[in-house]
Amino acid sequence: MNNEKISVALFGFGCVGQGLYDVLNHSEVLQANIARIGVKDPKKQRSVDASLITYDKDDILNRQDLDVVVEMITDTDEAYAIAKTAMNNGMNVVSASKKMLATYFAELFKVQEDTGKALIYEGAAGGSIPIIRTLEEYYDNELLGSLRGILNGTTNYILTRMELENKDYGDVLKDAQASGFAEADPWLDVAGFDTMYKTILLSVHAFGVVLKPEDVLTLGIQNISFDDIRYAREKGLRIKLIGSAAKSADKFRVYVMPRFISKEDELFNILYEYNAIEVEGAFSCKQSFVGKGAGSHPTGSAVLSDISALTYNYKYAYKKLNKLRALNGGRIAGNELLDKKFTTRVYIRFGDKEELRDLDIQHVVEEYRSPKVNFIIADVGFESLYKHKGNKDSKLFICEC
Ligand SMILES: NC(=O)c1ccc[n+]([C@@H]2O[C@H](COP(=O)([O-])OP(=O)(O)OC[C@H]3O[C@@H](n4cnc5c(N)ncnc54)[C@H](OP(=O)(O)O)[C@@H]3O)[C@@H](O)[C@H]2O)c1
């Protein structure tokens, strides 16, 4: 492929698709011809010529003249089918769909190997922050120890407004939904799943380990109240939803959990919809990457950068994944390398002590009870926290100390 004028088809013309369309039309460097745009709803008004739009994915996938298919849709299984078929039909693929990529990573890795086609997805984690290629290329020879980040703009926006405006969760969430910072159904964001999909993708490129969404502990902010924010503030701390991945001997600790962050921490001042990722290497020490983690144009610009990378035949070499695979008898390393056997110190706010019964509480450091708020700070067996992952019946707010 060369950069003369590449031929691109888009799937999805929502927030990201339209953002890409705008940035492509403003790009002076990348000359791209948008051949077709695949969408779902025939009743929707479109801001582009009707001849560009199709509702039949085969109108795009069966073409012979396309260089790149850009997948930016919200239907996970359909996005997987599109990415897989496009590569099998000889096209390179750019995707922004973190849930699809994290859910079907192993299958899509195999399709890339079988077809030799590229699947790249900078926009899928960290929005406009160029983190995936950085982890893949720059840190290739570096002994990376850990990464952690604020990876979800919606939850960071909610946490920031709760703290700065002394507001409770429900009020801020409603405002965030009204102003477009939160989805009508915010569950994937507030329960931590969006952060988890991104953490899985970052772990692939940081360490070469491929984890499945069901394996990764994911606790969110859906049960937070202003009492928790007040507690943090009294201690000079802020609460942030953190996705983290760290080496632990020959295994990895990968999980998503709210965490108290101190003033000295780089992540303390990451506010509103901003995202940040901090990487720690053996020789480079800590380095941080900050930027808008979502939104139409920021994500569109990351997708544009991927399309541009394809013009010089870029593809992920997956050096760390392949290295770990060689050490793992030829099998892609996954769940067996996840370290779940440790204790972690957490703050748990609860209503009734009965709610704590399924946690492996090993040592209570502090206990506070009042007619309004009850909490403990305790060392808890990490594995027992999984019972609260995506559990709509759980009322606990759990935050790592
Ligand atoms: N929004 C962000 O800031 C952001 C950032 C990074 C990554 N992402 C990811 O990017 C993807 C798109 O997100 P978005 O925010 O742009 O969503 P969106 O605004 O809701 O738009 C979704 C688009 O997908 C199309 N679509 C849905 N199901 C389809 C199907 N079965 N076949 C064809 N088209 C279908 C929709 O078609 P209609 O127009 O016909 O409804 C719409 O154009 C998601 O995977 C999301 O996780 C989003």
mmCIF file of C-alpha atoms and ligand atoms in Angstrom, residues 11-18 38-42 44 46 54-55 57 71-75 78-79 82 95-100 123-125 127 183 194 198 293-296 299, ligand 1:
data_model
loop_
_atom_site.group_PDB
_atom_site.id
_atom_site.type_symbol
_atom_site.label_atom_id
_atom_site.label_comp_id
_atom_site.label_asym_id
_atom_site.label_seq_id
_atom_site.Cartn_x
_atom_site.Cartn_y
_atom_site.Cartn_z
ATOM 1 C CA PHE A 11 -18.273 0.619 9.440
ATOM 2 C CA GLY A 12 -20.121 2.884 11.872
ATOM 3 C CA PHE A 13 -20.990 6.530 11.473
ATOM 4 C CA GLY A 14 -21.689 7.501 15.072
ATOM 5 C CA CYS A 15 -19.493 9.421 17.463
ATOM 6 C CA VAL A 16 -16.182 7.873 16.320
ATOM 7 C CA GLY A 17 -17.128 7.321 12.675
ATOM 8 C CA GLN A 18 -18.156 10.940 12.177
ATOM 9 C CA GLY A 38 -21.693 0.672 6.521
ATOM 10 C CA VAL A 39 -24.340 1.421 9.155
ATOM 11 C CA LYS A 40 -27.419 -0.251 10.608
ATOM 12 C CA ASP A 41 -30.450 2.001 10.873
ATOM 13 C CA PRO A 42 -32.079 2.923 7.530
ATOM 14 C CA LYS A 44 -31.515 7.719 10.427
ATOM 15 C CA ARG A 46 -27.134 11.136 7.511
ATOM 16 C CA THR A 54 -24.908 0.892 2.854
ATOM 17 C CA TYR A 55 -26.827 -1.346 5.246
ATOM 18 C CA LYS A 57 -21.920 -5.347 5.103
ATOM 19 C CA GLU A 71 -14.579 -0.807 12.126
ATOM 20 C CA MET A 72 -16.254 1.589 14.606
ATOM 21 C CA ILE A 73 -19.566 -0.025 15.524
ATOM 22 C CA THR A 74 -21.165 -0.853 18.852
ATOM 23 C CA ASP A 75 -22.328 -4.391 18.064
ATOM 24 C CA GLU A 78 -20.981 -8.055 14.294
ATOM 25 C CA ALA A 79 -17.750 -6.054 14.718
ATOM 26 C CA ILE A 82 -16.559 -7.734 10.074
ATOM 27 C CA SER A 95 -10.772 -0.948 14.890
ATOM 28 C CA ALA A 96 -11.774 1.216 17.852
ATOM 29 C CA SER A 97 -13.939 -1.442 19.516
ATOM 30 C CA LYS A 98 -12.189 -2.398 22.737
ATOM 31 C CA LYS A 99 -14.899 -4.768 23.940
ATOM 32 C CA MET A 100 -14.785 -6.698 20.670
ATOM 33 C CA GLY A 123 -8.196 4.326 19.303
ATOM 34 C CA ALA A 124 -9.437 1.393 21.374
ATOM 35 C CA ALA A 125 -7.428 2.219 24.522
ATOM 36 C CA GLY A 127 -8.517 7.491 22.989
ATOM 37 C CA GLU A 183 -24.328 6.775 28.021
ATOM 38 C CA ASP A 194 -14.727 -0.440 29.665
ATOM 39 C CA LYS A 198 -8.632 -1.436 27.662
ATOM 40 C CA GLY A 293 -9.460 9.345 26.405
ATOM 41 C CA ALA A 294 -12.612 9.438 24.307
ATOM 42 C CA GLY A 295 -14.774 11.667 22.157
ATOM 43 C CA SER A 296 -15.407 12.065 18.479
ATOM 44 C CA THR A 299 -10.676 9.047 18.948
HETATM 45 N N1 LIG B 1 -17.311 7.266 21.679
HETATM 46 C C1 LIG B 1 -16.023 7.239 22.004
HETATM 47 O O1 LIG B 1 -15.471 8.219 22.494
HETATM 48 C C2 LIG B 1 -15.222 5.990 21.760
HETATM 49 C C3 LIG B 1 -13.842 6.016 22.034
HETATM 50 C C4 LIG B 1 -13.059 4.889 21.753
HETATM 51 C C5 LIG B 1 -13.662 3.760 21.233
HETATM 52 N N2 LIG B 1 -15.026 3.752 21.009
HETATM 53 C C6 LIG B 1 -15.600 2.524 20.431
HETATM 54 O O2 LIG B 1 -15.931 2.785 19.067
HETATM 55 C C7 LIG B 1 -17.092 2.045 18.687
HETATM 56 C C8 LIG B 1 -18.166 3.015 18.183
HETATM 57 O O3 LIG B 1 -18.522 3.872 19.248
HETATM 58 P P1 LIG B 1 -19.380 5.198 19.004
HETATM 59 O O4 LIG B 1 -19.270 5.988 20.253
HETATM 60 O O5 LIG B 1 -19.044 5.824 17.717
HETATM 61 O O6 LIG B 1 -20.864 4.583 18.927
HETATM 62 P P2 LIG B 1 -22.183 5.284 18.381
HETATM 63 O O7 LIG B 1 -22.048 6.758 18.368
HETATM 64 O O8 LIG B 1 -23.310 4.678 19.131
HETATM 65 O O9 LIG B 1 -22.254 4.785 16.857
HETATM 66 C C9 LIG B 1 -22.321 3.428 16.582
HETATM 67 C C10 LIG B 1 -22.352 3.197 15.089
HETATM 68 O O10 LIG B 1 -22.315 1.792 14.875
HETATM 69 C C11 LIG B 1 -23.313 1.475 13.912
HETATM 70 N N3 LIG B 1 -23.751 0.090 14.129
HETATM 71 C C12 LIG B 1 -24.199 -0.477 15.279
HETATM 72 N N4 LIG B 1 -24.500 -1.769 15.064
HETATM 73 C C13 LIG B 1 -24.228 -2.011 13.753
HETATM 74 C C14 LIG B 1 -24.321 -3.166 12.921
HETATM 75 N N5 LIG B 1 -24.763 -4.339 13.404
HETATM 76 N N6 LIG B 1 -23.964 -3.033 11.626
HETATM 77 C C15 LIG B 1 -23.506 -1.857 11.124
HETATM 78 N N7 LIG B 1 -23.398 -0.728 11.869
HETATM 79 C C16 LIG B 1 -23.763 -0.822 13.150
HETATM 80 C C17 LIG B 1 -24.413 2.473 14.149
HETATM 81 O O11 LIG B 1 -25.229 2.525 13.014
HETATM 82 P P3 LIG B 1 -26.461 3.565 12.903
HETATM 83 O O12 LIG B 1 -25.795 4.895 12.636
HETATM 84 O O13 LIG B 1 -27.234 3.083 11.762
HETATM 85 O O14 LIG B 1 -27.168 3.517 14.217
HETATM 86 C C18 LIG B 1 -23.612 3.738 14.413
HETATM 87 O O15 LIG B 1 -23.279 4.387 13.211
HETATM 88 C C19 LIG B 1 -17.520 1.268 19.944
HETATM 89 O O16 LIG B 1 -16.991 -0.021 19.884
HETATM 90 C C20 LIG B 1 -16.897 2.062 21.080
HETATM 91 O O17 LIG B 1 -16.612 1.253 22.205
HETATM 92 C C21 LIG B 1 -15.798 4.832 21.257
#
